[in-house]
CSV table of C-alpha atoms in Angstrom, one decimal:
chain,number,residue,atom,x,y,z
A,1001,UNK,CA,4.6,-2.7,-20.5
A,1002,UNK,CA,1.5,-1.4,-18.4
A,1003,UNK,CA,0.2,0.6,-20.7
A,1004,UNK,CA,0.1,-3.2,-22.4
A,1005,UNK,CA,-1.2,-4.8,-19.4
A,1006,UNK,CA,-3.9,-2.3,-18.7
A,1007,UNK,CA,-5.3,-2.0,-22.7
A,1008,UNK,CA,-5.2,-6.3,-22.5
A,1009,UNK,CA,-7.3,-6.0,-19.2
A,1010,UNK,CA,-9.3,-3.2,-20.8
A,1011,UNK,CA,-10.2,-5.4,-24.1
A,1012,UNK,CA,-11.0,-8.1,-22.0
A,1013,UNK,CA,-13.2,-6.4,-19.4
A,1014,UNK,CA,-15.4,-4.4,-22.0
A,1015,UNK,CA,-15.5,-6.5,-25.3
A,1016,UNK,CA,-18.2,-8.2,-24.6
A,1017,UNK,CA,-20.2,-4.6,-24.2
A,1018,UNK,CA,-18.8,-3.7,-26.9
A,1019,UNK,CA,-19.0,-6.4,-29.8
A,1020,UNK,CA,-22.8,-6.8,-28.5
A,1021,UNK,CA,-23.1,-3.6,-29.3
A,1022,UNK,CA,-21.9,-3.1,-32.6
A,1023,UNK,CA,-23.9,-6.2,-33.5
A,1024,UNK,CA,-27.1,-4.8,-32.5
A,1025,UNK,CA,-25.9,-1.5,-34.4
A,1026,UNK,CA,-25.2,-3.4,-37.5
A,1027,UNK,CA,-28.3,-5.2,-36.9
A,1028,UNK,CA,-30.7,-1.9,-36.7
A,1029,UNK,CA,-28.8,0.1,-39.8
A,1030,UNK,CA,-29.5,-2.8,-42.0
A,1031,UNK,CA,-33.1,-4.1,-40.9
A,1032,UNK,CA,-34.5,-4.1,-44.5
A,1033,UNK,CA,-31.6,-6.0,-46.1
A,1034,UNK,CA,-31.1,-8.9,-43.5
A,1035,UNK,CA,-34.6,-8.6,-41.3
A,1036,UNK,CA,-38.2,-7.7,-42.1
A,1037,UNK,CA,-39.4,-6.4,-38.7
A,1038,UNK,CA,-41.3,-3.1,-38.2
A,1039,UNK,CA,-39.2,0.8,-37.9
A,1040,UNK,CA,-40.4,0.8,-34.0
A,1041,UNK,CA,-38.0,-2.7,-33.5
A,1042,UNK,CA,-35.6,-1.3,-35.3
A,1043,UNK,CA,-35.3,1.7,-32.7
A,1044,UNK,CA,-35.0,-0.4,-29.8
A,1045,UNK,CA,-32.1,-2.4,-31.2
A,1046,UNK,CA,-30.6,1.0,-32.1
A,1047,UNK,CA,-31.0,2.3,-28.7
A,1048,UNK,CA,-30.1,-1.2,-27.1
A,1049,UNK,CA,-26.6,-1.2,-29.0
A,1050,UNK,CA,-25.6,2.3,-28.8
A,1051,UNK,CA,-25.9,1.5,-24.6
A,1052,UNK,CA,-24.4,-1.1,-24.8
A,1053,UNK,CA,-20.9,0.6,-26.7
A,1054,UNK,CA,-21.4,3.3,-24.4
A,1055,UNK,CA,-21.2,0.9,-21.3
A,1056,UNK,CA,-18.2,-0.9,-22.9
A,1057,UNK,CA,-16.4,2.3,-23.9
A,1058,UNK,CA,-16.6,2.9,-20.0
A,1059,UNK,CA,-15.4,0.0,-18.3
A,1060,UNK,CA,-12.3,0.2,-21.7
A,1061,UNK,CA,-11.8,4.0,-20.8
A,1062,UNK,CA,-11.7,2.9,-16.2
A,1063,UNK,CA,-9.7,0.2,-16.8
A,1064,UNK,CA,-7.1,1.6,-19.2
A,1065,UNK,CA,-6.6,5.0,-16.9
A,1066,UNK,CA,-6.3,2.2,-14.3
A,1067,UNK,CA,-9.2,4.0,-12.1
A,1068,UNK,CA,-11.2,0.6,-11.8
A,1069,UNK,CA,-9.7,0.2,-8.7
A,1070,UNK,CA,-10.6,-3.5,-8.4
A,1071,UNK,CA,-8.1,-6.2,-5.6
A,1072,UNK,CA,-7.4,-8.1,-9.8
A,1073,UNK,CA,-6.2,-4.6,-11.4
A,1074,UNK,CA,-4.6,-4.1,-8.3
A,1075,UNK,CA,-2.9,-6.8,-8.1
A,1076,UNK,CA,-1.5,-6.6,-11.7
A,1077,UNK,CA,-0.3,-2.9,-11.3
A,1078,UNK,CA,1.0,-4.1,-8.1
A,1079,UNK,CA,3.1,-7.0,-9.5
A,1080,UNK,CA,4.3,-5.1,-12.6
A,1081,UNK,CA,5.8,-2.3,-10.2
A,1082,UNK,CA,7.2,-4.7,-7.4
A,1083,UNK,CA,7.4,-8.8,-8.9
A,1084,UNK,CA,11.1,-9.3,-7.7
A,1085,UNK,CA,14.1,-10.1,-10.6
A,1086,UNK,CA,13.5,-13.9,-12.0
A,1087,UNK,CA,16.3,-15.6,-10.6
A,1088,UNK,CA,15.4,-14.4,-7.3
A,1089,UNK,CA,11.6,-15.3,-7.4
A,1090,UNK,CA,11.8,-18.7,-6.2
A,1091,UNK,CA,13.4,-18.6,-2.6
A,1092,UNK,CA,10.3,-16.2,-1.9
A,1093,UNK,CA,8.3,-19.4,-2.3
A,1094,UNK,CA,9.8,-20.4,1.8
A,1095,UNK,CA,8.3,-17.1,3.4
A,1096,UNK,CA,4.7,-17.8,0.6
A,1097,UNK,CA,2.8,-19.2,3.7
A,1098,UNK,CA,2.1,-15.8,5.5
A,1099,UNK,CA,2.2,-13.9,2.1
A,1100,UNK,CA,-0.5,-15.2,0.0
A,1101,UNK,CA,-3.7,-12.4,-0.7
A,1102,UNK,CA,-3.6,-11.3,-3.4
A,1103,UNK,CA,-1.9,-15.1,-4.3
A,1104,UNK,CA,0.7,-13.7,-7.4
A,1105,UNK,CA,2.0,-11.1,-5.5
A,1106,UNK,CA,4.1,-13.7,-3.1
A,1107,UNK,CA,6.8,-13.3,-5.9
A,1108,UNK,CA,7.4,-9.7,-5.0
A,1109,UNK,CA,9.6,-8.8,-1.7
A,1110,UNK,CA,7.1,-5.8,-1.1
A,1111,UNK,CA,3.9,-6.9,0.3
A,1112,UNK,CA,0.6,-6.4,-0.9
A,1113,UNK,CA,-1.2,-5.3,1.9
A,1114,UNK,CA,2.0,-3.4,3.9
A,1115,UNK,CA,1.9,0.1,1.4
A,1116,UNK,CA,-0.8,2.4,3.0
A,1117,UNK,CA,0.7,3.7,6.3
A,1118,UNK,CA,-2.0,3.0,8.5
A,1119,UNK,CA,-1.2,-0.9,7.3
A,1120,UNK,CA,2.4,0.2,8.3
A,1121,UNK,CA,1.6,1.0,11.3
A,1122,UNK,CA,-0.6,-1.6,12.3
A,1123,UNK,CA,2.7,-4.2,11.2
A,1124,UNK,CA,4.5,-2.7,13.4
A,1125,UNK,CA,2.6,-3.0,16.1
A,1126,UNK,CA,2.0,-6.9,15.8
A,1127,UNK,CA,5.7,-7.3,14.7
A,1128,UNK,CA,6.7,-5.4,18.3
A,1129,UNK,CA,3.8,-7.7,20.2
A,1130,UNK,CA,5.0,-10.8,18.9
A,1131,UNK,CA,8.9,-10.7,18.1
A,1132,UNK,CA,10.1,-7.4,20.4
A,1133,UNK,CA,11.1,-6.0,16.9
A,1134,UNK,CA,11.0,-2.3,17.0
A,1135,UNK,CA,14.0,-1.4,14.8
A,1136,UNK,CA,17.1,-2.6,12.9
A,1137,UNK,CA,19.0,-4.3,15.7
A,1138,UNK,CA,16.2,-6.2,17.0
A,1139,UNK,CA,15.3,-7.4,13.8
A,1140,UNK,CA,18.7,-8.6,12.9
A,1141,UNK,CA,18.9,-10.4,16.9
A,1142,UNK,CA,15.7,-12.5,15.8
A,1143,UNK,CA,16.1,-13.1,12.6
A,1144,UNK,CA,19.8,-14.1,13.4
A,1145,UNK,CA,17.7,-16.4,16.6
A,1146,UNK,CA,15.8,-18.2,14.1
A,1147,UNK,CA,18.5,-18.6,11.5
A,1148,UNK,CA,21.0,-20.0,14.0
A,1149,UNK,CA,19.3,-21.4,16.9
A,1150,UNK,CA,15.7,-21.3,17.3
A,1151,UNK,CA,13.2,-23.5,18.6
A,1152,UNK,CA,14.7,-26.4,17.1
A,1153,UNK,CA,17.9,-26.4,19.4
A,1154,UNK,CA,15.9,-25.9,22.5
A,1155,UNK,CA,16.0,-28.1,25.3
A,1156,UNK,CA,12.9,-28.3,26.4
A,1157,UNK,CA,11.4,-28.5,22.7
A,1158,UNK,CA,14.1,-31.1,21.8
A,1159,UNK,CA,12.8,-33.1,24.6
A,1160,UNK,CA,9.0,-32.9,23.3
A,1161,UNK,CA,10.0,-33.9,20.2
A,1162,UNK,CA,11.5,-36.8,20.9
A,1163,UNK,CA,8.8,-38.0,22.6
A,1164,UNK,CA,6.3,-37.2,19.5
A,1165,UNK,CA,8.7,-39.3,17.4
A,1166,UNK,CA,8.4,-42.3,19.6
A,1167,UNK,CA,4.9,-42.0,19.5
A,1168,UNK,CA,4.8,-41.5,15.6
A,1169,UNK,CA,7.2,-44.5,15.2
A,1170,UNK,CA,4.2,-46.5,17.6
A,1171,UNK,CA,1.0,-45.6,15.8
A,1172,UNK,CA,-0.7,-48.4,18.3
A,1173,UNK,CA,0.4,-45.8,21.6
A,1174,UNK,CA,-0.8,-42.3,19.9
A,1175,UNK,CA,-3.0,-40.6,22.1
A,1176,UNK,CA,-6.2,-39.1,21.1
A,1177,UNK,CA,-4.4,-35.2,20.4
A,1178,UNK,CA,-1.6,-36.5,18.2
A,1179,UNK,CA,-3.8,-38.7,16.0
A,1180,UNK,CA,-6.0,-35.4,15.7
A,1181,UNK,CA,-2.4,-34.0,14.9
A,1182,UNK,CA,-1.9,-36.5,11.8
A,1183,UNK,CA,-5.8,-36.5,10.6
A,1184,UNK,CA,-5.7,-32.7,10.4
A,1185,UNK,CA,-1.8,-32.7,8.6
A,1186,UNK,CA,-2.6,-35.0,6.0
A,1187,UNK,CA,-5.7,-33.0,4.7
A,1188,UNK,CA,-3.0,-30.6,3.3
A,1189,UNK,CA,-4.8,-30.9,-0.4
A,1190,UNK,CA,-1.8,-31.3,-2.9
A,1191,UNK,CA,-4.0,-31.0,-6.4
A,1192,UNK,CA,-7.4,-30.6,-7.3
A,1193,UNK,CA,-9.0,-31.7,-10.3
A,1194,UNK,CA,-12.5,-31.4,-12.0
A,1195,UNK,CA,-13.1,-35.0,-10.4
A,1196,UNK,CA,-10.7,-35.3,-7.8
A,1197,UNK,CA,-8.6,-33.7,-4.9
A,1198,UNK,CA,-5.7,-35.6,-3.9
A,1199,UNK,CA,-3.9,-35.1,-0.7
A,1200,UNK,CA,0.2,-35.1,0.9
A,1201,UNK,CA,1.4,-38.3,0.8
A,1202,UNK,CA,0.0,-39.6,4.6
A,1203,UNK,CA,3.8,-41.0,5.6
A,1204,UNK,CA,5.8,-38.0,5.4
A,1205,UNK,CA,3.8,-37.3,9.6
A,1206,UNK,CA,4.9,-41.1,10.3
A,1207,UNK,CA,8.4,-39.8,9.1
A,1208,UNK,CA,8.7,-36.8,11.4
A,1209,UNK,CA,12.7,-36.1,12.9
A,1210,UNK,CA,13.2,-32.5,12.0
A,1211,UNK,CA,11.2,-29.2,13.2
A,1212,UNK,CA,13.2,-26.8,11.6
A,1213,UNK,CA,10.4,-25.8,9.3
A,1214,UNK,CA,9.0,-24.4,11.9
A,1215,UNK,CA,12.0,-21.8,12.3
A,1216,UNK,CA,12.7,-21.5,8.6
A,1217,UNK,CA,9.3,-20.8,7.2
A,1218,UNK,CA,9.1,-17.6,9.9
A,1219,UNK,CA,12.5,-16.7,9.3
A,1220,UNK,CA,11.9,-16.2,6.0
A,1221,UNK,CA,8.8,-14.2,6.1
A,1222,UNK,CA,10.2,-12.5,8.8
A,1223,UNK,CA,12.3,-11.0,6.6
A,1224,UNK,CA,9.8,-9.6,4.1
A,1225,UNK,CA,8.4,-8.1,6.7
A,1226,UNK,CA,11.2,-6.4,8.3
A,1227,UNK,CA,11.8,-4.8,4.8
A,1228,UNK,CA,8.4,-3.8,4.2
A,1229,UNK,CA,8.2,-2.0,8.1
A,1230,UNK,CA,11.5,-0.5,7.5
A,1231,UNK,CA,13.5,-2.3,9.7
A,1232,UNK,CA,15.7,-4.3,6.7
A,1233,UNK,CA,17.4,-3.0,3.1
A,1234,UNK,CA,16.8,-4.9,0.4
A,1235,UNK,CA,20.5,-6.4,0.5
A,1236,UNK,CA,20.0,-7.3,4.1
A,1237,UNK,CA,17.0,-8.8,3.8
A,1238,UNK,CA,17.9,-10.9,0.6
A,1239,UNK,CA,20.8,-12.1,2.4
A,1240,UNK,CA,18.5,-13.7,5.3
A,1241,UNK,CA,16.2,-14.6,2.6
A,1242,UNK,CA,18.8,-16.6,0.5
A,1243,UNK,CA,20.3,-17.8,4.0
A,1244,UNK,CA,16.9,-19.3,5.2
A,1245,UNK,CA,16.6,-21.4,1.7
A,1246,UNK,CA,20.3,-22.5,1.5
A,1247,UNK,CA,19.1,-24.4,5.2
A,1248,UNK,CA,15.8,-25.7,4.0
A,1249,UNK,CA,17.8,-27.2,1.1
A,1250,UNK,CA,19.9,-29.1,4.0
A,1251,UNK,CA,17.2,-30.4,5.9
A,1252,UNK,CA,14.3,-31.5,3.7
A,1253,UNK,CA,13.6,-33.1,0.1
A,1254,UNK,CA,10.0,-31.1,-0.6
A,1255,UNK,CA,8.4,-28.9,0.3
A,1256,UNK,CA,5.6,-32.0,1.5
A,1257,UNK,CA,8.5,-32.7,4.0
A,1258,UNK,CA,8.9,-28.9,5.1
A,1259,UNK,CA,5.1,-28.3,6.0
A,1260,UNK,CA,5.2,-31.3,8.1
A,1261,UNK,CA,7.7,-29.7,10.2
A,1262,UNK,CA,6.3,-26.7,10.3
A,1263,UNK,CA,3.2,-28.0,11.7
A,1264,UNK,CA,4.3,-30.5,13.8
A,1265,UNK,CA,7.3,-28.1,15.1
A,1266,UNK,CA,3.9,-25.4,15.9
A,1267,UNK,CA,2.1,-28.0,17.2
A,1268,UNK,CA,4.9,-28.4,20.3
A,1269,UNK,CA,5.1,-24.7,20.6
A,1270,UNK,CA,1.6,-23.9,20.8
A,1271,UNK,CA,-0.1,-27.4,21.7
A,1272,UNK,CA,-2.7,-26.7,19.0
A,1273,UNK,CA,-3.3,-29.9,16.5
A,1274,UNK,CA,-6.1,-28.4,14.9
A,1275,UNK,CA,-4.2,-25.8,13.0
A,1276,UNK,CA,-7.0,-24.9,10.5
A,1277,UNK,CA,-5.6,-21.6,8.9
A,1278,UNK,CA,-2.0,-23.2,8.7
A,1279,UNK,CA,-3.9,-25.9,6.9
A,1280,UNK,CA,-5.7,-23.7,4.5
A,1281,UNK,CA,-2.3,-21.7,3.6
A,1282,UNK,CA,-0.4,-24.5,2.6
A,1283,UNK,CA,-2.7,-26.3,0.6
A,1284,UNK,CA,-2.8,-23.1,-1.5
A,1285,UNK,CA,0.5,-23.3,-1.8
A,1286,UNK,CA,0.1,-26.7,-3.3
A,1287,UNK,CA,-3.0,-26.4,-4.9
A,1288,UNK,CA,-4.9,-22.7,-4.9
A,1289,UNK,CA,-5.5,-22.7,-8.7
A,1290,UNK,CA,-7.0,-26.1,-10.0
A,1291,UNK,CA,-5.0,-28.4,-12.1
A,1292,UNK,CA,-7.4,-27.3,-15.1
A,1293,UNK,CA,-6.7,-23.2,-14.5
A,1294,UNK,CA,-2.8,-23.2,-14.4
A,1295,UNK,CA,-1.6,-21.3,-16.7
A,1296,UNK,CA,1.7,-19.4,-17.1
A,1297,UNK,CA,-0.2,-16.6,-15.0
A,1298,UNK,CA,-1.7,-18.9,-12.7
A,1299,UNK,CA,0.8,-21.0,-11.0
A,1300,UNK,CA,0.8,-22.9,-7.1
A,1301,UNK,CA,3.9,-21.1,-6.2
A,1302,UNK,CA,5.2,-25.1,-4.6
A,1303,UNK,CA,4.4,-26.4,-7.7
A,1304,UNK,CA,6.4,-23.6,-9.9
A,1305,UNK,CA,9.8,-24.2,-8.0
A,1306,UNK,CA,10.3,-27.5,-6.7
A,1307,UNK,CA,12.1,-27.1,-3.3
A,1308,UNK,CA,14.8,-29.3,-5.5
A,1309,UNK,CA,15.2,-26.1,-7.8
A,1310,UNK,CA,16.8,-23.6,-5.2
């Protein structure tokens, strides 16, 4: 099978070197049957295809050996070794938002960018900075936090959302951050087309009672990266995986619903209603490949499995 995927990429990346070639070839051996043009021509063209099949039978020969070591040949190689089993696929879709370069390999609980060991390392450190995590047991203690608790049963947060709802159900008393809050949610692009880019549906913020996004979308991709550091087995860290999706399923209708609370949930954690990255992230969850390029290869991974579908 990548023997298969490597000669596709291979045909693809050099035929164009290499048909040209053989045209100009074909074109120079047979210059008195199908063109009347002088013997000095006639070498050029020669010369002209047989660099041009030489060019192509190099990118054929890089890519095939799989030493063209480009982030796209990467990324295949990388997915054929890693994608995770089919039926397990979509409840990696929660943890997508922090998983996304290159975008395919979200459907594989290895990560992309967590295989050298200086990347290792590096993890580590920011995992340990952030979360206390250093090993197995304080993995499973925050993890366990998040899946259980988290900010979503605390006090004070409990109290600060209720206070955004009141606001959100009295759009004429927003103050100037919260309505910065909703203009900056509801650019989260759903779709683009060739003429068009159409947006989440503007009510779901209006909507607002539940920030448990905001714990189930880290929980998630917590996970993945407790495997990928070490910390997790793969049967542990399916199990919080699966666990995280089973609550989702509880609490929200779509995955629209689900970034709302994420955001809104960060937004009383961190005070920040800009959020541009988070932004970004989901709307490439929605909409990263344009309605014209999807293609069984190229698939928004909230658009491949409905949040209905797990």
């Amino acid at each position: 099978m990548l023997l298969y995927i490597r000669l596709s990429r291979a045909l693809s990346k050099s035929g164009v070197f290499l048909l040209l070639g053989l045209v100009f070839l074909f074109i120079g051996f047979t210059k008195d049957t199908y063109v009347d043009w002088n013997t000095g021509y006639a070498g050029y063209v020669l010369i002209g295809g047989g660099l041009s099949i030489l060019i192509g039978l190099f990118i054929f020969i890089r890519n095939l050996s799989g030493s063209a070591s480009t982030l796209e040949n990467q990324q295949e190689d990388f997915l054929f070794n890693h994608i995770a089993p089919e039926e397990k696929r979509k409840y990696l879709a929660l943890g997508a938002l922090f998983s996304l370069h290159p975008y395919r390999t979200v459907e594989c609980l290895n990560k992309f960018f967590l295989q050298k060991p200086e990347d290792i390392l590096k993890g580590k450190e920011n995992i340990n900075e952030s979360w206390g995590i250093v090993d197995m047991t304080s993995a499973k203690k925050q993890l366990d936090w998040l899946l259980h608790s988290g900010h979503r049963n605390d006090k004070t947060i409990i109290t600060q959302k209720n206070a955004l709802i009141a606001q959100l159900r009295n759009p004429a008393e927003l103050t100037e951050e919260i309505s910065e809050l909703i203009k900056n949610v509801n650019q989260i692009t759903y779709s683009i087309h060739s003429k068009q880019i159409d947006y989440i549906n503007p009510n779901i913020i209006y909507n607002f009672t539940n920030l448990s996004g905001w714990d189930y979308i880290r929980g998630a991709s917590m996970a993945k990266d407790c495997y990928n550091l070490g910390y997790l087995d793969e049967n542990e860290t399916w199990r919080y995986i699966l666990a995280f999706n089973e609550l989702v399923v509880q609490d929200f209708s779509s995955w629209e619903q689900l970034a709302v609370s994420f955001l809104v949930g960060r937004y009383i954690w961190s005070g920040d209603p800009y959020q541009e990255w988070y932004i970004e992230h989901f709307s490439w969850l929605f909409s990263f490949y344009p309605e014209e390029d999807v293609n069984e290869f190229q698939q928004n991974i909230w658009k491949k499995y409905p949040l209905s579908e797990l």
